[in-house]
Structures are given as C-alpha cells and as structure tokens.
C-alpha cells in the first residue's frame, strides 16, 4: 500500500551465473550461499529464500521450483567449476520429475507438481542429463 520497496532474496540472484556475469570470487560466494538451507529445500532451488516470511513452498513465484530456472542456475554453477553442487541440484530435480511427473513447476517441499502438466520448458530436465550436469541420472543416445 505504501509502495515501499521490500527487498526479497529470489532466484534472480542466481541467474547471472548462466550468463557468466560474476567474477570467480563472486561465483564462489554465490555457490556458498546457494548451498545453505535457505535454498536447499527438499526440492531445490525455491524461487524465494525459504527463510523469508513471505515464502510458501507451493505458491507461484513465492517459493515453488521451476525446472527451467534450475537448469539455468546449475549450468552456470558448472561453468564456474561448482560441479558437485550443480549435480546435486540436477539429480534432485530429475529424481523429482521421475517420481512426480513432468510439470511446469513444483512444490519445493513436497515435490508435488504445480501448474501445467508436461510443460514444454520442463524439457530442461532432460537437458540437465544431456549436458552432463547430473551425476546419478544419465541419458544415452540410442543408435539404430
């Protein structure tokens, strides 16, 4: 009502990793923060810091998880050498899709699907595997 700006930590903080914007030192600090409980919900990475009072695990851009943004973030982490963290997030994202199906976005605590089933941007789940960002899950090309 007052139009006062309210600072909220969101996933927009991590997207610059995919664009190669941060310095190595900045990327290191970003990875350290991203590895905290604030962002490592059962299904990481929520759209809002899970410690924020406005966070809600199943709410649209208020704490849910989107495969497409996870892909951007983990590809950036890997590019900066943070492959273990990238693989852990990627594997949890893939595992959740195997368990709960392909969806537009997911509840960051329960992993339950939200939004549109079989949503096209969620193809990034397969891209995580194809790009070698996962450790536990892999796709192999079938040669005929």
Short mmCIF file of N, CA and C in Angstrom, two decimals:
data_model
loop_
_atom_site.label_atom_id
_atom_site.label_comp_id
_atom_site.label_asym_id
_atom_site.label_seq_id
_atom_site.Cartn_x
_atom_site.Cartn_y
_atom_site.Cartn_z
N UNK A 1 0.81 -1.20 0.00
CA UNK A 1 0.00 0.00 0.00
C UNK A 1 0.85 1.26 0.00
N UNK A 2 2.03 1.20 0.61
CA UNK A 2 2.88 2.38 0.69
C UNK A 2 3.82 2.50 -0.51
N UNK A 3 3.86 1.46 -1.33
CA UNK A 3 4.76 1.40 -2.48
C UNK A 3 6.23 1.37 -2.05
N UNK A 4 6.47 1.09 -0.78
CA UNK A 4 7.83 0.95 -0.28
C UNK A 4 8.43 -0.32 -0.87
N UNK A 5 9.68 -0.24 -1.33
CA UNK A 5 10.35 -1.41 -1.87
C UNK A 5 10.70 -2.34 -0.71
N UNK A 6 10.40 -3.61 -0.90
CA UNK A 6 10.69 -4.62 0.11
C UNK A 6 11.71 -5.58 -0.47
N UNK A 7 12.92 -5.58 0.06
CA UNK A 7 13.94 -6.48 -0.50
C UNK A 7 13.61 -7.95 -0.18
N UNK A 8 13.65 -8.76 -1.21
CA UNK A 8 13.40 -10.19 -1.08
C UNK A 8 14.45 -10.92 -1.89
N UNK A 9 15.09 -11.90 -1.26
CA UNK A 9 16.06 -12.72 -1.98
C UNK A 9 15.31 -13.71 -2.86
N UNK A 10 15.54 -13.65 -4.17
CA UNK A 10 14.85 -14.53 -5.12
C UNK A 10 15.87 -15.22 -6.03
N UNK A 11 15.38 -16.12 -6.86
CA UNK A 11 16.26 -16.82 -7.78
C UNK A 11 16.90 -15.90 -8.80
N UNK A 12 16.38 -14.71 -8.95
CA UNK A 12 17.01 -13.78 -9.87
C UNK A 12 18.45 -13.49 -9.46
N UNK A 13 18.77 -13.74 -8.20
CA UNK A 13 20.14 -13.56 -7.70
C UNK A 13 21.11 -14.55 -8.35
N UNK A 14 20.61 -15.70 -8.78
CA UNK A 14 21.49 -16.77 -9.28
C UNK A 14 21.58 -16.82 -10.80
N UNK A 15 20.61 -16.25 -11.50
CA UNK A 15 20.58 -16.31 -12.96
C UNK A 15 21.83 -15.72 -13.62
N UNK A 16 22.46 -14.67 -13.06
CA UNK A 16 23.69 -14.16 -13.69
C UNK A 16 24.79 -15.20 -13.87
N UNK A 17 24.74 -16.28 -13.07
CA UNK A 17 25.73 -17.35 -13.24
C UNK A 17 25.67 -17.92 -14.65
N UNK A 18 24.47 -18.11 -15.18
CA UNK A 18 24.30 -18.69 -16.52
C UNK A 18 24.84 -17.78 -17.60
N UNK A 19 24.86 -16.49 -17.33
CA UNK A 19 25.33 -15.53 -18.32
C UNK A 19 26.82 -15.23 -18.18
N UNK A 20 27.47 -15.84 -17.19
CA UNK A 20 28.89 -15.61 -16.99
C UNK A 20 29.22 -14.22 -16.46
N UNK A 21 28.27 -13.59 -15.79
CA UNK A 21 28.45 -12.23 -15.30
C UNK A 21 29.37 -12.13 -14.08
N UNK A 22 29.20 -12.98 -13.06
CA UNK A 22 30.02 -12.81 -11.85
C UNK A 22 31.50 -13.11 -12.09
N UNK A 23 32.34 -12.50 -11.26
CA UNK A 23 33.75 -12.88 -11.24
C UNK A 23 33.83 -14.26 -10.57
N UNK A 24 34.98 -14.91 -10.65
CA UNK A 24 35.15 -16.21 -9.99
C UNK A 24 34.90 -16.10 -8.48
N UNK A 25 35.39 -15.02 -7.89
CA UNK A 25 35.21 -14.80 -6.45
C UNK A 25 33.72 -14.62 -6.12
N UNK A 26 33.02 -13.86 -6.94
CA UNK A 26 31.59 -13.66 -6.74
C UNK A 26 30.83 -14.98 -6.89
N UNK A 27 31.19 -15.75 -7.91
CA UNK A 27 30.54 -17.04 -8.15
C UNK A 27 30.79 -17.99 -6.99
N UNK A 28 31.97 -17.95 -6.41
CA UNK A 28 32.28 -18.78 -5.25
C UNK A 28 31.35 -18.42 -4.09
N UNK A 29 31.19 -17.14 -3.84
CA UNK A 29 30.30 -16.69 -2.75
C UNK A 29 28.86 -17.05 -3.07
N UNK A 30 28.45 -16.91 -4.31
CA UNK A 30 27.09 -17.27 -4.71
C UNK A 30 26.84 -18.75 -4.46
N UNK A 31 27.79 -19.59 -4.82
CA UNK A 31 27.66 -21.04 -4.60
C UNK A 31 27.56 -21.36 -3.10
N UNK A 32 28.36 -20.66 -2.30
CA UNK A 32 28.30 -20.87 -0.85
C UNK A 32 26.92 -20.55 -0.29
N UNK A 33 26.35 -19.45 -0.71
CA UNK A 33 25.02 -19.05 -0.24
C UNK A 33 23.96 -20.00 -0.79
N UNK A 34 24.09 -20.36 -2.04
CA UNK A 34 23.13 -21.27 -2.67
C UNK A 34 23.12 -22.64 -2.00
N UNK A 35 24.21 -23.02 -1.38
CA UNK A 35 24.31 -24.32 -0.70
C UNK A 35 23.69 -24.31 0.70
N UNK A 36 23.19 -23.17 1.16
CA UNK A 36 22.61 -23.09 2.50
C UNK A 36 21.17 -23.60 2.52
N UNK A 37 20.66 -23.78 3.74
CA UNK A 37 19.28 -24.24 3.92
C UNK A 37 18.25 -23.31 3.29
N UNK A 38 18.60 -22.05 3.14
CA UNK A 38 17.65 -21.10 2.55
C UNK A 38 17.26 -21.51 1.13
N UNK A 39 18.17 -22.15 0.43
CA UNK A 39 17.95 -22.51 -0.97
C UNK A 39 17.90 -24.01 -1.20
N UNK A 40 18.39 -24.80 -0.25
CA UNK A 40 18.41 -26.25 -0.40
C UNK A 40 17.21 -26.88 0.29
N UNK A 41 16.04 -26.55 -0.22
CA UNK A 41 14.81 -27.18 0.25
C UNK A 41 14.82 -28.63 -0.26
N UNK A 42 13.89 -29.48 0.20
CA UNK A 42 13.91 -30.87 -0.30
C UNK A 42 14.01 -30.95 -1.82
N UNK A 43 13.31 -30.07 -2.53
CA UNK A 43 13.50 -29.91 -3.97
C UNK A 43 14.08 -28.51 -4.16
N UNK A 44 15.38 -28.43 -4.41
CA UNK A 44 15.99 -27.10 -4.55
C UNK A 44 15.69 -26.54 -5.94
N UNK A 45 15.76 -25.42 -6.25
CA UNK A 45 16.02 -24.13 -5.69
C UNK A 45 14.69 -23.37 -5.67
N UNK A 46 14.17 -22.99 -4.49
CA UNK A 46 12.90 -22.26 -4.47
C UNK A 46 13.06 -20.88 -5.09
N UNK A 47 11.97 -20.35 -5.59
CA UNK A 47 12.00 -19.04 -6.24
C UNK A 47 12.23 -17.90 -5.25
N UNK A 48 12.02 -18.17 -3.97
CA UNK A 48 12.24 -17.19 -2.90
C UNK A 48 12.97 -17.90 -1.76
N UNK A 49 13.87 -17.20 -1.12
CA UNK A 49 14.60 -17.70 0.05
C UNK A 49 13.60 -18.33 1.03
N UNK A 50 13.81 -19.58 1.37
CA UNK A 50 12.86 -20.28 2.24
C UNK A 50 12.80 -19.71 3.66
N UNK A 51 13.72 -18.87 4.02
CA UNK A 51 13.71 -18.23 5.35
C UNK A 51 12.92 -16.92 5.33
N UNK A 52 12.50 -16.45 4.16
CA UNK A 52 11.74 -15.22 4.05
C UNK A 52 10.32 -15.45 4.58
N UNK A 53 9.77 -14.49 5.29
CA UNK A 53 8.43 -14.64 5.88
C UNK A 53 7.34 -14.79 4.82
N UNK A 54 7.60 -14.36 3.59
CA UNK A 54 6.60 -14.46 2.52
C UNK A 54 6.72 -15.76 1.73
N UNK A 55 7.73 -16.58 2.03
CA UNK A 55 7.96 -17.83 1.31
C UNK A 55 6.80 -18.80 1.55
N UNK A 56 6.38 -19.46 0.51
CA UNK A 56 5.37 -20.52 0.59
C UNK A 56 5.75 -21.55 -0.47
N UNK A 57 5.99 -22.76 -0.06
CA UNK A 57 6.57 -23.79 -0.92
C UNK A 57 5.78 -24.09 -2.19
N UNK A 58 4.49 -23.86 -2.18
CA UNK A 58 3.67 -24.20 -3.35
C UNK A 58 3.04 -22.99 -4.02
N UNK A 59 3.57 -21.82 -3.73
CA UNK A 59 2.97 -20.60 -4.26
C UNK A 59 3.74 -20.09 -5.48
N UNK A 60 3.02 -19.62 -6.45
CA UNK A 60 3.54 -19.16 -7.74
C UNK A 60 4.57 -18.05 -7.54
N UNK A 61 5.82 -18.35 -7.84
CA UNK A 61 6.96 -17.45 -7.71
C UNK A 61 7.12 -16.89 -6.30
N UNK A 62 6.70 -17.68 -5.30
CA UNK A 62 6.87 -17.28 -3.90
C UNK A 62 7.56 -18.37 -3.09
N UNK A 63 8.08 -19.39 -3.80
CA UNK A 63 8.76 -20.47 -3.11
C UNK A 63 8.68 -21.80 -3.84
N UNK A 64 8.05 -21.82 -4.99
CA UNK A 64 7.97 -23.03 -5.81
C UNK A 64 9.29 -23.22 -6.57
N UNK A 65 9.42 -24.32 -7.29
CA UNK A 65 10.64 -24.64 -8.05
C UNK A 65 10.27 -24.84 -9.51
N UNK A 66 11.06 -24.22 -10.38
CA UNK A 66 10.87 -24.32 -11.83
C UNK A 66 12.06 -25.03 -12.45
N UNK A 67 11.85 -26.12 -13.18
CA UNK A 67 12.97 -26.82 -13.83
C UNK A 67 13.80 -25.91 -14.75
N UNK A 68 13.14 -25.01 -15.45
CA UNK A 68 13.87 -24.17 -16.40
C UNK A 68 14.84 -23.23 -15.70
N UNK A 69 14.46 -22.66 -14.57
CA UNK A 69 15.40 -21.80 -13.85
C UNK A 69 16.47 -22.63 -13.16
N UNK A 70 16.11 -23.82 -12.69
CA UNK A 70 17.14 -24.70 -12.12
C UNK A 70 18.21 -25.02 -13.16
N UNK A 71 17.77 -25.28 -14.39
CA UNK A 71 18.73 -25.57 -15.45
C UNK A 71 19.68 -24.39 -15.67
N UNK A 72 19.13 -23.20 -15.75
CA UNK A 72 19.99 -22.02 -15.94
C UNK A 72 21.01 -21.90 -14.82
N UNK A 73 20.56 -22.06 -13.60
CA UNK A 73 21.43 -21.88 -12.45
C UNK A 73 22.50 -22.98 -12.39
N UNK A 74 22.12 -24.24 -12.58
CA UNK A 74 23.11 -25.32 -12.48
C UNK A 74 24.10 -25.28 -13.64
N UNK A 75 23.65 -24.85 -14.81
CA UNK A 75 24.61 -24.75 -15.90
C UNK A 75 25.63 -23.65 -15.60
N UNK A 76 25.19 -22.58 -14.98
CA UNK A 76 26.11 -21.53 -14.56
C UNK A 76 27.05 -21.99 -13.47
N UNK A 77 26.53 -22.71 -12.48
CA UNK A 77 27.38 -23.25 -11.42
C UNK A 77 28.48 -24.14 -12.01
N UNK A 78 28.08 -25.02 -12.90
CA UNK A 78 29.05 -25.94 -13.51
C UNK A 78 30.10 -25.19 -14.31
N UNK A 79 29.69 -24.15 -15.01
CA UNK A 79 30.63 -23.36 -15.81
C UNK A 79 31.69 -22.69 -14.93
N UNK A 80 31.33 -22.40 -13.70
CA UNK A 80 32.27 -21.80 -12.76
C UNK A 80 33.01 -22.85 -11.92
N UNK A 81 32.80 -24.14 -12.24
CA UNK A 81 33.52 -25.20 -11.55
C UNK A 81 32.84 -25.78 -10.33
N UNK A 82 31.62 -25.39 -10.07
CA UNK A 82 30.88 -25.90 -8.91
C UNK A 82 30.03 -27.09 -9.33
N UNK A 83 30.71 -28.11 -9.86
CA UNK A 83 30.02 -29.25 -10.47
C UNK A 83 29.30 -30.14 -9.45
N UNK A 84 29.85 -30.25 -8.24
CA UNK A 84 29.19 -31.10 -7.23
C UNK A 84 27.85 -30.50 -6.82
N UNK A 85 27.82 -29.21 -6.54
CA UNK A 85 26.57 -28.55 -6.18
C UNK A 85 25.59 -28.61 -7.36
N UNK A 86 26.08 -28.36 -8.55
CA UNK A 86 25.23 -28.42 -9.74
C UNK A 86 24.64 -29.82 -9.92
N UNK A 87 25.44 -30.86 -9.72
CA UNK A 87 24.97 -32.23 -9.88
C UNK A 87 23.94 -32.59 -8.81
N UNK A 88 24.16 -32.15 -7.59
CA UNK A 88 23.22 -32.45 -6.51
C UNK A 88 21.85 -31.83 -6.82
N UNK A 89 21.84 -30.58 -7.25
CA UNK A 89 20.58 -29.91 -7.59
C UNK A 89 19.94 -30.57 -8.81
N UNK A 90 20.74 -30.87 -9.81
CA UNK A 90 20.23 -31.51 -11.03
C UNK A 90 19.64 -32.88 -10.73
N UNK A 91 20.36 -33.69 -9.96
CA UNK A 91 19.86 -35.03 -9.63
C UNK A 91 18.55 -34.97 -8.86
N UNK A 92 18.43 -34.04 -7.93
CA UNK A 92 17.18 -33.91 -7.18
C UNK A 92 16.04 -33.45 -8.09
N UNK A 93 16.35 -32.60 -9.05
CA UNK A 93 15.34 -32.13 -9.99
C UNK A 93 14.86 -33.28 -10.88
N UNK A 94 15.79 -34.06 -11.40
CA UNK A 94 15.45 -35.21 -12.25
C UNK A 94 14.69 -36.26 -11.44
N UNK A 95 15.20 -36.59 -10.27
CA UNK A 95 14.56 -37.59 -9.41
C UNK A 95 13.11 -37.21 -9.11
N UNK A 96 12.89 -35.93 -8.82
CA UNK A 96 11.53 -35.48 -8.52
C UNK A 96 10.61 -35.64 -9.74
N UNK A 97 11.12 -35.35 -10.93
CA UNK A 97 10.31 -35.49 -12.15
C UNK A 97 9.99 -36.96 -12.42
N UNK A 98 10.94 -37.85 -12.14
CA UNK A 98 10.68 -39.28 -12.30
C UNK A 98 9.58 -39.73 -11.33
N UNK A 99 9.65 -39.23 -10.12
CA UNK A 99 8.68 -39.61 -9.08
C UNK A 99 7.31 -38.99 -9.31
N UNK A 100 7.28 -37.70 -9.67
CA UNK A 100 6.02 -36.95 -9.71
C UNK A 100 5.55 -36.53 -11.10
N UNK A 101 6.33 -36.83 -12.13
CA UNK A 101 5.94 -36.47 -13.48
C UNK A 101 6.49 -35.11 -13.89
N UNK A 102 6.41 -34.83 -15.18
CA UNK A 102 6.89 -33.57 -15.73
C UNK A 102 5.81 -32.51 -15.50
N UNK A 103 6.24 -31.37 -14.98
CA UNK A 103 5.30 -30.29 -14.71
C UNK A 103 5.96 -28.94 -14.91
N UNK A 104 5.14 -27.93 -15.03
CA UNK A 104 5.62 -26.56 -15.21
C UNK A 104 6.48 -26.11 -14.02
N UNK A 105 6.00 -26.39 -12.82
CA UNK A 105 6.74 -26.07 -11.60
C UNK A 105 6.28 -27.00 -10.49
N UNK A 106 7.00 -26.97 -9.37
CA UNK A 106 6.77 -27.93 -8.30
C UNK A 106 6.79 -27.26 -6.93
N UNK A 107 6.14 -27.91 -5.96
CA UNK A 107 6.22 -27.52 -4.56
C UNK A 107 7.64 -27.82 -4.09
N UNK A 108 8.32 -26.85 -3.48
CA UNK A 108 9.72 -27.03 -3.10
C UNK A 108 9.91 -27.93 -1.89
N UNK A 109 8.84 -28.25 -1.17
CA UNK A 109 8.95 -29.15 -0.02
C UNK A 109 8.48 -30.55 -0.38
N UNK A 110 7.26 -30.66 -0.91
CA UNK A 110 6.70 -31.98 -1.22
C UNK A 110 7.14 -32.50 -2.58
N UNK A 111 7.54 -31.62 -3.48
CA UNK A 111 7.90 -32.01 -4.85
C UNK A 111 6.70 -32.24 -5.74
N UNK A 112 5.51 -32.04 -5.22
CA UNK A 112 4.29 -32.28 -6.00
C UNK A 112 4.20 -31.30 -7.17
N UNK A 113 3.66 -31.77 -8.30
CA UNK A 113 3.55 -30.92 -9.48
C UNK A 113 2.56 -29.78 -9.27
N UNK A 114 2.89 -28.65 -9.85
CA UNK A 114 2.02 -27.47 -9.86
C UNK A 114 1.94 -26.99 -11.30
N UNK A 115 0.92 -26.26 -11.62
CA UNK A 115 0.84 -25.67 -12.95
C UNK A 115 0.51 -26.68 -14.03
N UNK A 116 1.07 -26.46 -15.20
CA UNK A 116 0.74 -27.21 -16.40
C UNK A 116 1.54 -28.53 -16.46
N UNK A 117 0.82 -29.64 -16.62
CA UNK A 117 1.45 -30.96 -16.77
C UNK A 117 2.18 -31.02 -18.12
N UNK A 118 3.33 -31.67 -18.14
CA UNK A 118 4.11 -31.87 -19.37
C UNK A 118 4.46 -30.56 -20.06
N UNK A 119 4.72 -29.53 -19.32
CA UNK A 119 5.00 -28.20 -19.86
C UNK A 119 6.32 -28.20 -20.63
N UNK A 120 6.34 -27.53 -21.78
CA UNK A 120 7.47 -27.59 -22.70
C UNK A 120 8.79 -27.10 -22.10
N UNK A 121 8.79 -26.05 -21.28
CA UNK A 121 10.04 -25.56 -20.70
C UNK A 121 10.68 -26.58 -19.77
N UNK A 122 9.89 -27.53 -19.30
CA UNK A 122 10.42 -28.55 -18.40
C UNK A 122 11.27 -29.58 -19.13
N UNK A 123 11.40 -29.45 -20.44
CA UNK A 123 12.33 -30.29 -21.19
C UNK A 123 13.76 -30.05 -20.70
N UNK A 124 13.95 -28.97 -19.98
CA UNK A 124 15.28 -28.69 -19.41
C UNK A 124 15.69 -29.77 -18.42
N UNK A 125 14.74 -30.55 -17.93
CA UNK A 125 15.08 -31.68 -17.05
C UNK A 125 15.94 -32.68 -17.83
N UNK A 126 15.54 -32.98 -19.05
CA UNK A 126 16.34 -33.88 -19.89
C UNK A 126 17.64 -33.21 -20.30
N UNK A 127 17.61 -31.92 -20.54
CA UNK A 127 18.81 -31.19 -20.95
C UNK A 127 19.87 -31.23 -19.86
N UNK A 128 19.45 -31.23 -18.59
CA UNK A 128 20.42 -31.36 -17.49
C UNK A 128 21.22 -32.64 -17.65
N UNK A 129 20.53 -33.72 -18.01
CA UNK A 129 21.22 -35.00 -18.20
C UNK A 129 22.07 -34.99 -19.46
N UNK A 130 21.52 -34.48 -20.55
CA UNK A 130 22.25 -34.43 -21.82
C UNK A 130 23.51 -33.58 -21.72
N UNK A 131 23.45 -32.51 -20.93
CA UNK A 131 24.60 -31.63 -20.76
C UNK A 131 25.60 -32.16 -19.73
N UNK A 132 25.31 -33.31 -19.13
CA UNK A 132 26.23 -33.90 -18.16
C UNK A 132 26.25 -33.18 -16.82
N UNK A 133 25.16 -32.51 -16.48
CA UNK A 133 25.10 -31.78 -15.21
C UNK A 133 24.71 -32.67 -14.04
N UNK A 134 24.16 -33.83 -14.33
CA UNK A 134 23.76 -34.77 -13.29
C UNK A 134 24.90 -35.74 -12.99
N UNK A 135 24.81 -36.37 -11.85
CA UNK A 135 25.79 -37.40 -11.50
C UNK A 135 25.09 -38.77 -11.49
N UNK A 136 23.90 -38.80 -10.93
CA UNK A 136 23.17 -40.06 -10.75
C UNK A 136 22.37 -40.47 -11.98
N UNK A 137 21.85 -39.51 -12.72
CA UNK A 137 20.98 -39.80 -13.86
C UNK A 137 21.65 -39.40 -15.16
N UNK A 138 21.55 -40.30 -16.16
CA UNK A 138 22.18 -40.01 -17.44
C UNK A 138 21.31 -40.53 -18.57
N UNK A 139 21.34 -39.83 -19.67
CA UNK A 139 20.67 -40.28 -20.88
C UNK A 139 21.74 -40.74 -21.86
N UNK A 140 21.42 -41.78 -22.58
CA UNK A 140 22.33 -42.27 -23.60
C UNK A 140 21.61 -42.26 -24.93
N UNK A 141 22.33 -41.85 -25.95
CA UNK A 141 21.75 -41.86 -27.28
C UNK A 141 21.65 -43.29 -27.77
N UNK A 142 20.49 -43.64 -28.29
CA UNK A 142 20.30 -44.97 -28.83
C UNK A 142 20.63 -44.94 -30.30
N UNK A 143 21.57 -45.77 -30.71
CA UNK A 143 21.97 -45.82 -32.12
C UNK A 143 21.24 -46.99 -32.77
N UNK A 144 20.61 -46.71 -33.87
CA UNK A 144 19.84 -47.77 -34.57
C UNK A 144 20.62 -48.30 -35.72
#
